Structure formats: C-alpha cells, structure tokens
Amino acid sequence: MELESGAMIYLDNNATTPLDVRVRERLIEVLDSAPANASSMQHSAGRFAHQIVEDSRRQASDALDIAPSQVVWTAGASEAITMAVFGVVAAAPAAARTILLSPTEHKAVIAAAESCVNSLGARIVYLDIDNSGRVLLDAIPPLLDGTVCLVAAMHSNNETGVFNPIEGIADICRQGQAQLLVDCTQSLGKVDVSSVMRVANLCPVSAHKAYGPKGVGALIVNRDTKRMLVSMGPGGGQESGLRGGTHNTAGIAAAALAMELGVHEQGVDADRAHNQIETLWTGIQSSIPDVEIVTGSAERLPNTINMRFIGTDAEAVIANAPELAVSTGSACNSAIPEPSHVLSAMGLQRTQADECLRVSTGRFTTDEEISQAVVLLGDAVARVRRLTAA
C-alpha cells in the first residue's frame, strides 16, 4: 500500500521524523560499502565495518560533548530504556529496588519498571506533578529513604512538550545516591541536551526522532553507572557486554550523522519551529472559539503544542481533516482506546483528555503548511461541533 503523502501536511514529528536526505545518503553509502559483520575482526571487511561503528560512536559523542565510551548503541530508545531500568534495578540489593517515576513518563519507561516489579521484586512509587506535568521537586526528598535505586523523569514530554526541572532533580538524586534516568528522546535536536547528559546517569535517545532511520538509538550512560549495570541480553558480548547482537552498521552510521546534524542545526530548527507554532496558535485562537493549551504557560519544546478543543472530540476532528497528519498523543498508544495517561496524570477527566490534539512541527514543515493547517483545523472543528449539536 502506497501512502498518499503528496497531499498530506505532516505535523506529527514527535511520533517520528522524515529521513533527512543527508542521512539517507550516509545510510545507503554504508549499506553498499560495509556489508560485513562489525564483529568479524579476522578479516579486513569486518575490521572496516567495526571502524565505521567506532567512528560513528566518536561522531555522536563529539556532537553530544560526552566520551565515546558513554554511547551504547541499541535498536532504539525503547530498548535503551529497558536496558537502563533493568540494568540498574537488577544491580541493586533486593531491599533497595524502589523506582521513583514521573507519572507522565513514556509508556516504555513505565512498562520497563512494571516488568522489574514482576521479575525482580521492585516497587514503583509515582512522583507528584503540577497541572502542567512537571515533577514537583519538594516531593522527591521524603521518598529517598535508602531503598530507592532509580529515579526516572523525562527531559521533555512527548505528548505536551513540557520540560522537567532536570538539574534540580539531579541535585536531589545525588544527595540521595539514586541513579537518574532522563529520557531525552524528544529533546535531541530540538533543544540543547548537553547539560542534561552531564548531570543524568542514563539518557536514552532515538535516531528516528531526529531525522534518522528507525530501529537504531543509543543509551548514553556515565562511566560509573555503566560499570555497575547488569546486562539483560549479553548475547555475543557487543557494546561492552551490555547489548549482544550484530551491529546495524549502516543504521549506526546514519544515526550518528543525524545526531550531529541535530545538534549543529538545533538553533535554526528551534527558531523556525517556535515561530511556526506561534503562528499556528495565533491562527487557531482567532478562528476557533473555546480552545486552550493544555499545559498553560509552562515552558515546552519549541515544536510542540497540545490543544484542547473544548466540547469537541479530537478523534472526530482528525477524521474530518484527512489532509492533516496530527495525533491525540503518543504513537505507542494510538491503537489503545484509553485516554492519554499523561493527560490523566495532569488531572484531566476522560472527556477533557479526549478533546486534546497534539501538533508537532519538524525540520521540513513550511510556513504555508502551517497556514493551511489553521484553515483545515478550523473547518474540522466547526464541522464536528455542528454535527454534535445537531
């Protein structure tokens, strides 16, 4: 089945981004030039592939301003998250396997923690948040009772774009001697994450959220934490024994370039995204009554806005705007007929959460598309409201 992409205005970049042509060229180049297994060090073809993997590790680490040894290649952010959560909890004494979670974490983090409850006897305690989804710093210290091995708080939320106060959380975790997992999947390439990676112990990232290929990502992990992690799948001992399996050489090379481009072009991309989101919101406000930003004035990613069209089902709005690629929340949950756990944690009732729609722009979004989106959303909301009132 071929997608009818020519007429589609793509505004779902938080779900995945299109492949940058420069990254695509690198992917094809390595696919053609390095077919060998990067672990086959007995011959030159294998050593050539191995060198590409290591050069890519250095390329990514230079872009992120970290040491190459901190980059552990994975099949994506979800695997990196599972590796981090399981690795920390399994390494902790049985009496110290409490996990503190922000309730607005990506489902991959919540699912990994729940798996540790079932397999390792861990315990989950959810952190308090404000009505924009930000973790409340004052609520953390009383919970650090010596049984906590891991605290998880994402840098920016995939559904709302809102930032957590990571440096403050990191200070508290250091005092409580707990490992800090900061999911940077949505932030990489949109905002500067170098300071976050310096204060966090573990940071998952994914290439396909930053104009790279799907199926490749990395766990950024500091040296001390890396040494204590328990591997959930050592396999053939690749990636310092933390992640077994044949390297996706071409995907890794493409991911490294995507990360480098994302960091170098972040400023330009962010400015464009901010202006486009402001234009979108101004247009929406002027053409559609009874609409609000669900996170209020909280600081968020420059490319992301989650709007509530009061009294209007968001799924119906999407159905009445087939020219638009937008979403009601995380792509991981789009097939599940349940309200967003993020919006529910923020205090929205189900009917309110069902009225929310996320728009996320990207590197290739044009100003003309934003203007068209305002018109299409306005028409769709008006039509749904007429039909509902009839």
C-alpha positions as CSV (number, residue, x, y, z in Angstrom):
1,M,0.0,0.0,0.0
2,E,1.4,3.4,-1.0
3,L,0.8,6.3,1.2
4,E,-0.8,9.3,-0.3
5,S,1.8,11.7,1.1
6,G,1.7,14.3,-1.7
7,A,-1.4,16.0,-0.3
8,M,-0.6,15.3,3.4
9,I,0.5,18.1,5.7
10,Y,2.7,16.2,8.2
11,L,2.5,17.6,11.7
12,D,3.2,14.5,13.8
13,N,7.0,14.8,14.1
14,N,7.0,13.8,17.8
15,A,5.8,10.4,16.6
16,T,8.6,10.1,14.0
17,T,10.5,12.4,11.7
18,P,11.1,12.1,7.9
19,L,14.6,10.9,7.0
20,D,16.9,13.8,6.2
21,V,18.3,13.3,2.7
22,R,21.9,13.7,4.0
23,V,21.3,10.9,6.5
24,R,19.7,8.8,3.8
25,E,22.8,9.2,1.6
26,R,25.0,8.1,4.5
27,L,22.8,5.1,5.2
28,I,22.9,3.9,1.6
29,E,26.7,4.6,1.4
30,V,27.4,2.3,4.3
31,L,24.9,-0.3,3.2
32,D,26.8,-0.6,-0.1
33,S,30.4,-0.2,1.3
34,A,30.3,-2.2,4.5
35,P,28.3,-5.4,4.3
36,A,30.5,-7.4,6.7
37,N,29.8,-8.1,10.4
38,A,31.4,-5.5,12.5
39,S,32.4,-8.2,15.0
40,S,34.3,-10.2,12.3
41,M,37.7,-8.9,13.2
42,Q,39.6,-11.7,11.5
43,H,39.4,-10.0,8.0
44,S,39.6,-6.5,6.6
45,A,36.0,-6.3,5.6
46,G,34.9,-6.9,9.2
47,R,37.5,-4.5,10.6
48,F,36.3,-1.9,8.1
49,A,32.7,-2.3,9.4
50,H,34.0,-2.2,13.0
51,Q,35.8,1.0,12.3
52,I,32.6,2.6,11.0
53,V,30.8,1.7,14.2
54,E,33.5,3.2,16.4
55,D,33.9,6.3,14.2
56,S,30.2,6.8,14.5
57,R,30.4,6.4,18.2
58,R,33.0,9.2,18.3
59,Q,30.9,11.3,15.9
60,A,27.9,11.0,18.2
61,S,29.9,11.6,21.3
62,D,31.6,14.7,19.9
63,A,28.2,16.2,19.0
64,L,26.8,15.5,22.4
65,D,30.0,16.6,24.2
66,I,30.5,13.3,26.0
67,A,33.1,10.5,26.0
68,P,32.8,7.8,23.2
69,S,32.6,5.1,25.9
70,Q,29.3,6.6,27.1
71,V,27.5,5.8,23.9
72,V,25.9,2.3,23.9
73,W,24.3,1.5,20.5
74,T,20.8,0.0,20.7
75,A,17.9,-0.8,18.4
76,G,16.1,2.4,19.6
77,A,15.1,4.3,22.7
78,S,12.7,1.7,24.0
79,E,15.5,-0.9,24.1
80,A,17.8,1.7,25.7
81,I,15.1,2.4,28.3
82,T,14.6,-1.3,29.1
83,M,18.4,-1.7,29.3
84,A,18.7,1.2,31.7
85,V,15.8,0.3,34.0
86,F,16.5,-3.4,34.2
87,G,20.3,-2.8,34.5
88,V,20.0,-0.5,37.5
89,V,17.3,-2.4,39.3
90,A,19.0,-5.8,38.8
91,A,22.3,-4.4,40.1
92,A,20.6,-3.1,43.3
93,P,20.3,-5.2,46.5
94,A,16.9,-6.8,46.9
95,A,16.0,-4.4,49.7
96,A,16.8,-1.3,47.6
97,R,14.8,-1.8,44.4
98,T,12.3,1.1,44.7
99,I,11.8,3.1,41.4
100,L,10.5,6.6,41.6
101,L,8.6,7.5,38.4
102,S,7.1,10.6,37.0
103,P,3.5,9.5,36.0
104,T,3.9,11.3,32.7
105,E,6.9,9.1,31.6
106,H,6.7,7.4,28.2
107,K,5.0,4.1,28.3
108,A,8.3,2.3,27.6
109,V,9.7,3.6,31.0
110,I,6.5,2.6,32.9
111,A,6.4,-0.8,31.2
112,A,10.1,-1.5,32.0
113,A,9.5,-0.6,35.6
114,E,6.4,-2.8,35.8
115,S,8.4,-5.6,34.4
116,C,11.0,-5.2,37.1
117,V,8.2,-5.4,39.7
118,N,7.2,-8.7,38.3
119,S,10.7,-10.2,37.7
120,L,12.9,-8.6,40.3
121,G,10.5,-7.7,43.1
122,A,10.9,-4.0,42.6
123,R,8.5,-1.4,43.9
124,I,7.2,1.7,42.0
125,V,6.3,5.0,43.6
126,Y,4.9,7.8,41.4
127,L,6.2,11.3,41.9
128,D,3.9,14.3,42.4
129,I,3.5,16.7,39.4
130,D,1.8,20.0,38.8
131,N,-1.1,20.6,36.4
132,S,1.4,21.0,33.5
133,G,3.0,17.7,34.2
134,R,6.2,18.9,35.8
135,V,7.7,17.0,38.6
136,L,7.5,18.8,42.0
137,L,11.0,18.9,43.4
138,D,9.8,19.2,47.0
139,A,8.1,15.9,46.8
140,I,11.2,13.9,46.0
141,P,13.5,14.1,49.1
142,P,11.0,12.5,51.5
143,L,10.8,9.5,49.2
144,L,14.6,8.9,49.1
145,D,14.6,6.6,52.1
146,G,17.6,4.4,51.1
147,T,15.5,1.8,49.2
148,V,15.4,3.9,46.0
149,C,17.8,2.8,43.3
150,L,16.4,4.7,40.3
151,V,14.5,7.9,39.6
152,A,13.0,8.4,36.1
153,A,12.0,11.9,34.9
154,M,11.9,12.6,31.1
155,H,13.5,15.8,29.9
156,S,10.6,16.8,27.6
157,N,7.2,15.1,27.4
158,N,6.4,13.5,24.0
159,E,2.7,14.5,24.3
160,T,2.9,18.0,25.7
161,G,6.5,19.1,25.1
162,V,6.8,20.3,28.7
163,F,10.2,20.3,30.4
164,N,11.0,18.8,33.7
165,P,13.4,20.6,36.1
166,I,16.2,18.1,35.5
167,E,19.1,19.9,37.1
168,G,17.1,20.2,40.4
169,I,16.1,16.6,40.2
170,A,19.7,15.6,39.6
171,D,20.9,17.5,42.6
172,I,18.4,15.7,44.8
173,C,19.3,12.3,43.4
174,R,23.0,12.8,44.0
175,Q,22.2,13.6,47.7
176,G,20.1,10.5,47.9
177,Q,22.5,8.3,46.0
178,A,19.9,7.3,43.4
179,Q,20.6,6.8,39.7
180,L,18.8,9.3,37.5
181,L,17.2,8.2,34.1
182,V,16.4,11.1,31.9
183,D,14.6,10.2,28.6
184,C,16.0,12.6,26.0
185,T,14.2,11.0,23.1
186,Q,12.1,14.0,22.2
187,S,14.6,16.7,23.1
188,L,17.6,15.6,21.0
189,G,17.9,18.0,18.0
190,K,15.2,20.4,19.3
191,V,17.0,21.9,22.3
192,D,20.4,21.7,23.9
193,V,20.7,18.4,25.9
194,S,24.5,18.6,26.7
195,S,23.9,19.9,30.2
196,V,21.3,17.2,30.9
197,M,23.6,14.5,29.8
198,R,26.3,15.8,32.2
199,V,24.0,15.6,35.3
200,A,22.0,12.4,34.4
201,N,23.3,8.9,34.8
202,L,21.3,7.4,31.9
203,C,19.8,9.1,28.8
204,P,18.0,7.1,26.1
205,V,17.9,8.7,22.6
206,S,16.5,7.5,19.2
207,A,17.6,8.3,15.7
208,H,14.1,8.4,14.1
209,K,13.0,11.3,16.3
210,A,15.9,13.3,14.9
211,Y,15.6,12.7,11.1
212,G,17.5,9.4,11.2
213,P,16.4,5.8,10.4
214,K,14.0,3.8,12.6
215,G,15.4,0.8,14.5
216,V,18.6,2.4,15.9
217,G,19.3,4.5,19.0
218,A,21.6,4.7,22.0
219,L,21.8,4.7,25.7
220,I,24.0,7.5,26.9
221,V,25.4,6.3,30.3
222,N,28.1,7.7,32.6
223,R,31.2,5.7,33.3
224,D,30.4,4.7,36.9
225,T,26.8,3.7,36.1
226,K,28.0,1.7,33.1
227,R,30.3,-0.4,35.2
228,M,27.5,-1.4,37.6
229,L,24.8,-2.1,35.0
230,V,23.6,-5.7,34.8
231,S,23.1,-6.8,31.1
232,M,19.6,-8.1,30.2
233,G,20.9,-9.6,27.0
234,P,24.7,-10.0,26.7
235,G,24.5,-12.2,23.6
236,G,27.8,-12.2,21.8
237,G,29.3,-9.5,24.1
238,Q,28.9,-6.5,21.8
239,E,28.6,-3.0,23.3
240,S,30.8,-3.7,26.3
241,G,28.7,-6.8,27.0
242,L,25.6,-4.7,27.6
243,R,23.8,-5.4,24.3
244,G,24.5,-8.5,22.3
245,G,23.7,-8.9,18.7
246,T,25.2,-8.0,15.3
247,H,25.7,-4.3,14.9
248,N,23.4,-2.4,12.5
249,T,26.4,-0.7,10.9
250,A,24.6,1.4,8.3
251,G,21.9,2.4,10.8
252,I,24.5,3.4,13.4
253,A,26.4,5.5,10.9
254,A,23.2,7.2,9.8
255,A,22.2,7.7,13.4
256,A,25.5,9.4,14.3
257,L,25.1,11.8,11.4
258,A,21.5,12.5,12.4
259,M,22.7,13.3,15.9
260,E,25.4,15.5,14.7
261,L,23.1,17.4,12.3
262,G,20.5,17.7,15.0
263,V,22.9,19.3,17.5
264,H,24.5,21.6,14.9
265,E,21.2,22.8,13.4
266,Q,19.2,22.8,16.6
267,G,19.2,26.6,16.9
268,V,17.9,27.2,13.4
269,D,15.4,24.4,13.7
270,A,14.2,25.6,17.1
271,D,13.7,29.2,15.9
272,R,11.7,28.1,12.9
273,A,9.6,25.7,15.0
274,H,8.9,28.3,17.6
275,N,7.7,30.8,15.0
276,Q,5.5,28.3,13.3
277,I,3.9,27.1,16.5
278,E,3.2,30.7,17.5
279,T,1.7,31.4,14.0
280,L,-0.5,28.2,14.4
281,W,-1.7,29.1,17.9
282,T,-2.5,32.7,16.9
283,G,-4.4,31.5,13.9
284,I,-6.3,28.9,15.9
285,Q,-7.2,31.4,18.6
286,S,-8.6,33.8,16.1
287,S,-10.6,31.3,14.2
288,I,-11.8,28.7,16.7
289,P,-13.6,29.6,20.0
290,D,-13.2,27.6,23.2
291,V,-9.7,26.3,22.7
292,E,-6.8,26.2,25.2
293,I,-3.2,25.0,25.5
294,V,-3.5,22.1,28.0
295,T,-0.1,22.9,29.7
296,G,-0.9,26.6,30.1
297,S,2.2,28.8,30.1
298,A,4.7,26.1,31.1
299,E,7.9,26.0,29.1
300,R,7.9,23.4,26.4
301,L,9.6,22.1,23.3
302,P,9.6,24.8,20.5
303,N,7.9,22.5,18.0
304,T,5.1,21.1,20.2
305,I,1.6,22.2,21.2
306,N,-1.2,20.2,22.7
307,M,-4.5,21.9,22.4
308,R,-7.9,21.2,23.9
309,F,-10.9,22.0,21.7
310,I,-13.5,22.2,24.5
311,G,-16.6,20.1,23.9
312,T,-15.1,18.6,20.7
313,D,-13.9,15.1,20.3
314,A,-10.3,15.2,18.9
315,E,-10.6,11.9,17.1
316,A,-13.5,13.3,15.2
317,V,-11.6,16.4,14.4
318,I,-8.8,14.3,12.9
319,A,-11.3,12.3,10.9
320,N,-12.6,15.5,9.4
321,A,-9.2,16.8,8.5
322,P,-7.8,13.9,6.4
323,E,-5.2,16.2,4.8
324,L,-3.5,16.6,8.2
325,A,-1.2,14.2,10.0
326,V,-1.7,15.1,13.6
327,S,-2.4,13.0,16.7
328,T,-4.2,12.8,20.0
329,G,-1.0,11.7,21.8
330,S,1.8,9.1,21.8
331,A,2.1,6.9,18.7
332,C,2.7,4.0,21.0
333,N,-0.8,4.3,22.4
334,S,-2.7,5.3,19.3
335,A,-4.3,1.9,18.9
336,I,-5.4,1.7,22.5
337,P,-8.9,3.1,23.2
338,E,-7.9,4.7,26.5
339,P,-7.3,8.3,27.5
340,S,-3.8,9.5,27.5
341,H,-2.1,8.5,30.8
342,V,-0.1,11.8,30.5
343,L,-3.2,14.0,30.4
344,S,-4.9,11.9,33.1
345,A,-1.9,12.3,35.4
346,M,-2.2,16.1,34.8
347,G,-5.7,16.0,36.2
348,L,-7.8,16.0,33.0
349,Q,-11.0,13.9,33.1
350,R,-11.5,11.4,30.3
351,T,-13.9,13.7,28.3
352,Q,-11.4,16.5,28.6
353,A,-8.5,14.4,27.5
354,D,-10.5,13.1,24.6
355,E,-10.7,16.8,23.4
356,C,-7.0,17.2,23.1
357,L,-4.9,17.2,19.9
358,R,-1.1,17.4,19.5
359,V,0.6,19.2,16.7
360,S,4.4,18.8,16.4
361,T,6.3,20.5,13.6
362,G,9.6,19.5,12.1
363,R,12.6,20.5,10.1
364,F,10.7,20.2,6.8
365,T,7.5,21.9,7.9
366,T,6.8,25.0,5.8
367,D,5.1,28.3,6.7
368,E,2.5,27.6,4.0
369,E,1.6,24.3,5.6
370,I,1.0,26.0,8.9
371,S,-1.3,28.5,7.3
372,Q,-3.2,25.6,5.6
373,A,-3.4,23.7,8.9
374,V,-5.1,26.6,10.7
375,V,-7.8,26.6,8.0
376,L,-8.2,22.8,7.9
377,L,-8.4,22.5,11.7
378,G,-10.8,25.4,11.9
379,D,-13.1,23.8,9.3
380,A,-12.9,20.4,11.0
381,V,-13.7,21.7,14.5
382,A,-16.6,23.7,13.2
383,R,-18.0,20.7,11.3
384,V,-17.7,18.4,14.3
385,R,-19.3,20.9,16.6
386,R,-22.2,21.3,14.1
387,L,-22.7,17.6,13.8
388,T,-22.5,17.2,17.6
389,A,-25.1,20.0,18.2
390,A,-27.5,18.6,15.6
